[in-house]
Coordinates of C-alpha atoms in Angstrom, one line a residue:
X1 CA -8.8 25.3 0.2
X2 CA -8.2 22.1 1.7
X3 CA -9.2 18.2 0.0
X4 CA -12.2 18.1 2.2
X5 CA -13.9 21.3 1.5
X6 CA -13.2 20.6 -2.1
X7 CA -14.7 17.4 -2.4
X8 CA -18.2 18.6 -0.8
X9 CA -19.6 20.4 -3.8
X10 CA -21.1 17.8 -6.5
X11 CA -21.5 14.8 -4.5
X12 CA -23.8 17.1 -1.7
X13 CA -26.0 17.6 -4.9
X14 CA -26.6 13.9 -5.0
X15 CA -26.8 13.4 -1.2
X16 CA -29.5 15.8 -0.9
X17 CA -31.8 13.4 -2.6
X18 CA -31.3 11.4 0.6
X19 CA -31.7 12.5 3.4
X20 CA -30.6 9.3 5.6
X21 CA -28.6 6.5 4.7
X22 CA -28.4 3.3 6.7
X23 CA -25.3 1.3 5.9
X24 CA -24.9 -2.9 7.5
X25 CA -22.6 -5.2 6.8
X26 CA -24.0 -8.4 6.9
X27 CA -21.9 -11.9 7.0
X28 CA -24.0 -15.1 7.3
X29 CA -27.0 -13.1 8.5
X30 CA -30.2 -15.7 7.3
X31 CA -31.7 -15.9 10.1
X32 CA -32.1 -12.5 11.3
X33 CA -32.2 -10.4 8.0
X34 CA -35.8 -10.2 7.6
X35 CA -37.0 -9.6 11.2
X36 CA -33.9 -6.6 10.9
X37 CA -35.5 -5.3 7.6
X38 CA -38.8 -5.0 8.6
X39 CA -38.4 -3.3 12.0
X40 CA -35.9 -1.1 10.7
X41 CA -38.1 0.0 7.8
X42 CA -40.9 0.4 10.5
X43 CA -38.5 3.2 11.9
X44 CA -37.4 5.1 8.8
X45 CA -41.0 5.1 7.8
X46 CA -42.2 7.0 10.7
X47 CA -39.7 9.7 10.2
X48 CA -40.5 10.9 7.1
X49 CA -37.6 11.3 5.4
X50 CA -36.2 10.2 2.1
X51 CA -33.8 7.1 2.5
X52 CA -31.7 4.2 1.6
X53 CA -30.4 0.8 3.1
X54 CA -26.9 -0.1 2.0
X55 CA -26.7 -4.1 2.5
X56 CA -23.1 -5.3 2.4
X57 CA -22.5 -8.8 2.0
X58 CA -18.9 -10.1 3.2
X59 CA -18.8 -13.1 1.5
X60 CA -21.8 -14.6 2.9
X61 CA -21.8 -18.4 2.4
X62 CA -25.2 -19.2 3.4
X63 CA -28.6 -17.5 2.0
X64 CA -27.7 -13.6 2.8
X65 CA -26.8 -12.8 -0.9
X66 CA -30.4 -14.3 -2.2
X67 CA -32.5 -12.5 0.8
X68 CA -30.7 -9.2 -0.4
X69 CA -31.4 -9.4 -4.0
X70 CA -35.0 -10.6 -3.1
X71 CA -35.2 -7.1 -1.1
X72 CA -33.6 -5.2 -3.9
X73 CA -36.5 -6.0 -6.3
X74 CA -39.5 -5.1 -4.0
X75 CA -37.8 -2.0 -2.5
X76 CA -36.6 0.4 -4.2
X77 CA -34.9 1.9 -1.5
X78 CA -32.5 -1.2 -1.0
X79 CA -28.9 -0.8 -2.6
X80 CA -26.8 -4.5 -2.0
X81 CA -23.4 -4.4 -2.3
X82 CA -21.8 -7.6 -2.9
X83 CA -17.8 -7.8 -2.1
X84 CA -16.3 -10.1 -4.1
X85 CA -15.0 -12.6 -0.9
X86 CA -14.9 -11.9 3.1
X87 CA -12.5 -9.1 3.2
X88 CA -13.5 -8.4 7.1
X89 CA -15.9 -6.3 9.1
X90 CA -13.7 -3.2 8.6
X91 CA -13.6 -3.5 5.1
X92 CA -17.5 -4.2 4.5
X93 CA -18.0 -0.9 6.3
X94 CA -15.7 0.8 4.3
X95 CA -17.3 -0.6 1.0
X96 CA -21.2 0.5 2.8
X97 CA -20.1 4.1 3.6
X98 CA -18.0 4.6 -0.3
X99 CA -21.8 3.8 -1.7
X100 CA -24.1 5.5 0.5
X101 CA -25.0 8.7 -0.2
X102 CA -27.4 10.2 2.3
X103 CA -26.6 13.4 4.0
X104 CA -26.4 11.6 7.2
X105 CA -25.1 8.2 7.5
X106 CA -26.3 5.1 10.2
X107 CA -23.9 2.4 11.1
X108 CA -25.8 -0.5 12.7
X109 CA -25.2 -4.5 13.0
X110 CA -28.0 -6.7 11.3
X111 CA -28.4 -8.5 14.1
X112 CA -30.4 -5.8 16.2
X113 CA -28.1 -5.8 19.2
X114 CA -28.2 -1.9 18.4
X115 CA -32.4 -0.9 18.6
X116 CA -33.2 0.8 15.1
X117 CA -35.9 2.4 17.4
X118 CA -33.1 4.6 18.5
X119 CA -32.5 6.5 14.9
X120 CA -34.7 9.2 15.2
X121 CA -33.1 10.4 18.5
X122 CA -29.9 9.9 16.7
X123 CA -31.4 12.0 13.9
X124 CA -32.1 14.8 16.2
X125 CA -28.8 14.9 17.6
X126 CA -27.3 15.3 14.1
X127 CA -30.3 18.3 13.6
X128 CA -29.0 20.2 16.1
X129 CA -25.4 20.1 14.7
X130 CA -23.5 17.4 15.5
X131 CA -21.6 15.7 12.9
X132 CA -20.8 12.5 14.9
X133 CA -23.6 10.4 17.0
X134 CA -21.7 8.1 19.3
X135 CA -24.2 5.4 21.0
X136 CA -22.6 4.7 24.5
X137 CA -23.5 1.1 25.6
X138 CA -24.3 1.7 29.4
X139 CA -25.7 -2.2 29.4
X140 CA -24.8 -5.1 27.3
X141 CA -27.4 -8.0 27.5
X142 CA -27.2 -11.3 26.4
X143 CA -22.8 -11.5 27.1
X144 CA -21.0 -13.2 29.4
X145 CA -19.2 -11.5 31.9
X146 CA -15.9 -11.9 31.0
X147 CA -16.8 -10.5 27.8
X148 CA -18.6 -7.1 29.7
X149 CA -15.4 -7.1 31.6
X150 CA -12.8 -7.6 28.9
X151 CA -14.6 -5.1 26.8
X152 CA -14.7 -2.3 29.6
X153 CA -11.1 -2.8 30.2
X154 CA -10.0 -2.3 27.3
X155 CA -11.2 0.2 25.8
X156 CA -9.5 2.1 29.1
X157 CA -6.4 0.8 28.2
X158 CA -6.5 2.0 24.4
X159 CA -7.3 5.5 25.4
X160 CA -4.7 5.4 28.0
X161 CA -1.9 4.5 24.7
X162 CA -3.9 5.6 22.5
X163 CA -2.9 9.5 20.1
X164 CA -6.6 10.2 19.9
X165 CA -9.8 9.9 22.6
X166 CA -11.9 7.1 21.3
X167 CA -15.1 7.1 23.2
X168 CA -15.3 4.4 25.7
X169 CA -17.8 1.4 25.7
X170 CA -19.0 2.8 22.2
X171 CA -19.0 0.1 18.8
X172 CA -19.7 0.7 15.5
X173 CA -23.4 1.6 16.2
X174 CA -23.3 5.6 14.9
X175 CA -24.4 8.2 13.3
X176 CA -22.2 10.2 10.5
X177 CA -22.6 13.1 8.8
X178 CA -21.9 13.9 5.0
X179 CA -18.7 15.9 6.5
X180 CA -17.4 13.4 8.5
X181 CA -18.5 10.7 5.3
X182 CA -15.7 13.1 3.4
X183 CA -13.3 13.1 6.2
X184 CA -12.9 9.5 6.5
X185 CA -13.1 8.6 3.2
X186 CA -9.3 10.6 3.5
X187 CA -8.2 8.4 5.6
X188 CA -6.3 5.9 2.8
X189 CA -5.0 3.1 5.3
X190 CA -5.5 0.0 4.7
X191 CA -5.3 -2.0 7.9
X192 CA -8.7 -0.1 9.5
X193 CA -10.0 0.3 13.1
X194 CA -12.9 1.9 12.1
X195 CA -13.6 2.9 15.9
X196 CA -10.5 4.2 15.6
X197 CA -10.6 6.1 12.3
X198 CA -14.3 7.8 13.4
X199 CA -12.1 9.5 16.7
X200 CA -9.6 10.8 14.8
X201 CA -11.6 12.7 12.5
X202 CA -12.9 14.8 15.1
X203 CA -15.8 17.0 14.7
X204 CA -18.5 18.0 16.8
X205 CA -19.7 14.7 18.5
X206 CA -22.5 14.1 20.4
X207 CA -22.4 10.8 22.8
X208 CA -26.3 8.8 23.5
X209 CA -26.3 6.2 26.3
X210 CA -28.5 3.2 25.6
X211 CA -29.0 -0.3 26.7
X212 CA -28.2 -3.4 23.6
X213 CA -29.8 -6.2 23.6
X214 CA -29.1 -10.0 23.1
X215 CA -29.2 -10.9 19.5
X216 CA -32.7 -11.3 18.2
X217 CA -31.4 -14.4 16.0
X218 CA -28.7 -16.0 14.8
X219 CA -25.0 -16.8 16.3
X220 CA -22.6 -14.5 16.6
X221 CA -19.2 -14.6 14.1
X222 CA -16.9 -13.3 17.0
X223 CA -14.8 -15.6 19.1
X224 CA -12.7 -14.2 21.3
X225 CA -9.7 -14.8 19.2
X226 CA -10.9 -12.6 16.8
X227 CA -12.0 -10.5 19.5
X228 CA -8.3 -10.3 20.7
X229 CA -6.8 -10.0 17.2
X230 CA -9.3 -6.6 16.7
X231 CA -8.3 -5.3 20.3
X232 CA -4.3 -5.9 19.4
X233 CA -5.0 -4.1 15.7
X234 CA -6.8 -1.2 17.6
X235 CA -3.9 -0.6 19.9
X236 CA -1.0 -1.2 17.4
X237 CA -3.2 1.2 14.9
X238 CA -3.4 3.8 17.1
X239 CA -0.4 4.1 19.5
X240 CA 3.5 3.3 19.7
X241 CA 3.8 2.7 23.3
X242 CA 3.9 -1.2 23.3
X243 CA 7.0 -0.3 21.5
X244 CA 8.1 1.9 24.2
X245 CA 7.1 -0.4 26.6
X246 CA 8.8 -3.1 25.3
X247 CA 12.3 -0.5 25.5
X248 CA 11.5 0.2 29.3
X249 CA 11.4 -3.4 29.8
X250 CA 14.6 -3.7 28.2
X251 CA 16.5 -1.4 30.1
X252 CA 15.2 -2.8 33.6
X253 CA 16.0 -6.0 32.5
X254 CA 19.4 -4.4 31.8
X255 CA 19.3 -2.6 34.9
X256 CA 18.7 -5.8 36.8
X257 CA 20.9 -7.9 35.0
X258 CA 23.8 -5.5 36.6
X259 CA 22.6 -5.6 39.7
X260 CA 22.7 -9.5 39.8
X261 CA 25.9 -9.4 38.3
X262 CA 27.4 -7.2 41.1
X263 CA 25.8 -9.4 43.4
X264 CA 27.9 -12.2 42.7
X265 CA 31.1 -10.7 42.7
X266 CA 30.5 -9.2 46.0
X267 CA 28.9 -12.7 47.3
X268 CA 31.9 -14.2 45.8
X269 CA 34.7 -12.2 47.2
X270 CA 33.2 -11.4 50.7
X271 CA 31.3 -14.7 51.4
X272 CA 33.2 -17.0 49.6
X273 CA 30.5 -18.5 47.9
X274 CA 31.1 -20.4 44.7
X275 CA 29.0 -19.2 41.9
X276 CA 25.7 -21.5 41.1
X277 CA 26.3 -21.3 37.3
X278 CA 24.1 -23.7 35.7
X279 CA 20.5 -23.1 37.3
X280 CA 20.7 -19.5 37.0
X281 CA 22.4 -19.4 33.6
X282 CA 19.6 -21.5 32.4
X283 CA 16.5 -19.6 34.3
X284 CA 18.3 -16.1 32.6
X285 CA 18.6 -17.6 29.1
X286 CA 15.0 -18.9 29.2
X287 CA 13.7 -15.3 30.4
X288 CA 15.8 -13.0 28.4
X289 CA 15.1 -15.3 25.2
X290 CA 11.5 -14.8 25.7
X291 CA 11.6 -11.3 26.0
X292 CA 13.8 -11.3 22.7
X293 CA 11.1 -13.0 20.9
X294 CA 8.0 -11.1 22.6
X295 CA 9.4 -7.9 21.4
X296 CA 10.6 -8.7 17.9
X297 CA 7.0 -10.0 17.4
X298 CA 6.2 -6.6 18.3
X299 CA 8.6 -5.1 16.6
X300 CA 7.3 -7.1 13.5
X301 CA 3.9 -6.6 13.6
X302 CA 4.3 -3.0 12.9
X303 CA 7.0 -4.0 10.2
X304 CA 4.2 -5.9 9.0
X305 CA 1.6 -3.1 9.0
X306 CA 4.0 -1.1 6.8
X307 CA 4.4 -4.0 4.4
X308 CA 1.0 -4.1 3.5
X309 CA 0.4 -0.5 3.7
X310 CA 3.1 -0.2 0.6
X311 CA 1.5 -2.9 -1.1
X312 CA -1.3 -0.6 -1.6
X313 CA -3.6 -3.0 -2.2
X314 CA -7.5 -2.1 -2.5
X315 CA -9.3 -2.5 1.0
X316 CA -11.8 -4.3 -0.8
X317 CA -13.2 -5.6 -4.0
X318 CA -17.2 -5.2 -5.1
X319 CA -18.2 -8.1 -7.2
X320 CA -21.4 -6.2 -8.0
X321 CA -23.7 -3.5 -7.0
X322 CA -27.8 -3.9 -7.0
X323 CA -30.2 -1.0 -7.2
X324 CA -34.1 -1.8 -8.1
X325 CA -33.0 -5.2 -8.5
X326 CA -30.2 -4.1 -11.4
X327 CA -27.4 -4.4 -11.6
X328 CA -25.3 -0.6 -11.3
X329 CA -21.6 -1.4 -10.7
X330 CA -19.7 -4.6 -11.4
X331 CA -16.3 -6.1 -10.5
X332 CA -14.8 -2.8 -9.6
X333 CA -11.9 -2.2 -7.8
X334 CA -12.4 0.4 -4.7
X335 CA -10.3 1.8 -2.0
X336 CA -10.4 5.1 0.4
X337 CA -8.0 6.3 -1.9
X338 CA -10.0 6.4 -5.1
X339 CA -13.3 8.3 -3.2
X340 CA -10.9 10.5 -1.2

């Protein structure tokens, strides 16, 4: 029997007390916290179910961490997880789905981008069996352009390097089952693309198209540096072929390189024509030095992946956990490894 079917006996005992579990990471999130609980809790009312919101605060710096503990006393459905400093999206949801512990898990932004109104069709997708509820964004309002585009684009280009099929156009807005809860929580790297990691699990998925909406309040926290940085992680995380790219160029620039060569011996010996040395020497150190450099820092940054993968450090640290406005859990080490 393999770790996974193992690990579903006691822990489904204490899921089945909940039936849905709403996990957000939330990371300077005043402004929009309130309007997000009480619409959301409009939603989970009306479906009758029993449930829980897992609040994870990323090293908040403004009031977040007060507004959660405020909604941990007056409801007793609210679990706040506090990590000890901003460890990253990726991590935050790591630390939200290691604490919830409904039968079926949702994955939504605070900021209400992703409708909470759209849960219960989300719910009835994971009813009729599917372990995995992908919400498609067919519109994004409230981005630029070049953002819609960029976006579009390359989630094309990661599947077209990618091992595994990550669905396009799709974020972390989702549905999970207790299965694919286990599954993941497998998964022991530590440099996460949760998008990523939720792929390559498998299971039966089912894929809803929706429209998402500007944020309701708020700024965002992405620029599109860190936009960039999380597209380059998703790529390196889930393909070698920028490696193998960078060896095809160096073979045509090889390839080239003899060709030129051969061109001005025969130029020289036919034509007569003295060699222009300097120019050319130049304009071939300047390009071959910069594809030396672009593919060592390629080269390195999956050197560097490996170096912090056997440093085996925890994904993330929880300075202390809040149920019923208690405190549960304290300063307490947690990785994948240690709920796998």
């Amino acid at each position: 029997m393999n770790a996974l079917v193992e690990k579903m006996g006691p822990d489904l005992d204490k899921a089945d007390m909940t039936e849905l579990s709403v996990v957000i990471p939330l990371y300077n999130e005043q402004e929009v916290i309130t309007v997000m609980y009480e619409r959301l809790t409009a939603v989970l009312a009306e479906l009758q179910v029993a449930y829980e919101l897992v609040l994870v605060d990323d090293g908040s710096r403004d009031g977040t961490p007060a507004m959660m503990r405020r909604l941990t006393k007056d409801d007793s459905a609210v679990t706040a997880v506090f990590l000890s400093r901003n460890f990253g999206k990726e991590a935050a949801l790591t630390a939200g789905l290691a604490h919830a512990v409904g039968a079926a898990v949702v994955i939504m932004d605070a900021d209400l981008q992703d409708p909470p109104e759209l849960i219960p069709q989300m719910m009835q997708a994971w009813n009729e069996g599917a372990d995995v509820v992908c919400m498609r964004r067919s519109s994004r309002a409230g981005e630029t352009w070049f953002k819609r585009r960029s976006a579009h684009h390359f989630y094309r280009v990661l599947n077209a390097v990618s091992d595994v099929e990550i669905p396009p156009d799709t974020g972390d807005f989702r549905l999970l089952s207790r299965k694919a809860i286990y599954a993941l929580q497998q998964l022991n790297e530590r440099n996460r693309y949760m998008k990523g990691l939720f792929a390559w699990i498998g299971l039966p998925t089912t894929v809803i198209e929706y429209d998402r909406m500007p944020r309701v309040a708020g700024t965002t926290k992405w620029n599109y540096a860190s936009l960039f940085n999380l597209a380059f992680q998703g790529i390196t995380s889930f393909s070698t072929a920028p490696l193998r790219l960078v060896v095809a160029g160096g073979l045509l620039t090889a390839f080239l390189g003899i060709i030129f060569a051969l061109w001005i011996v025969a130029k020289t010996l036919v034509f007569g024509d003295p060699v222009q040395g300097y120019p050319s020497l130049i304009a071939m150190i300047t390009f071959l030095g910069g594809a030396q450099l672009l593919s060592i820092g390629l080269l390195g940054e999956y050197i560097g992946k490996t170096y912090y993968e056997t440093k085996q450090r925890p994904v993330y640290l929880v300075h202390e956990v809040l149920k019923r406005g208690r405190v549960v859990d304290q300063m307490t080490a947690s990785s994948e490894r240690s709920h796998a």
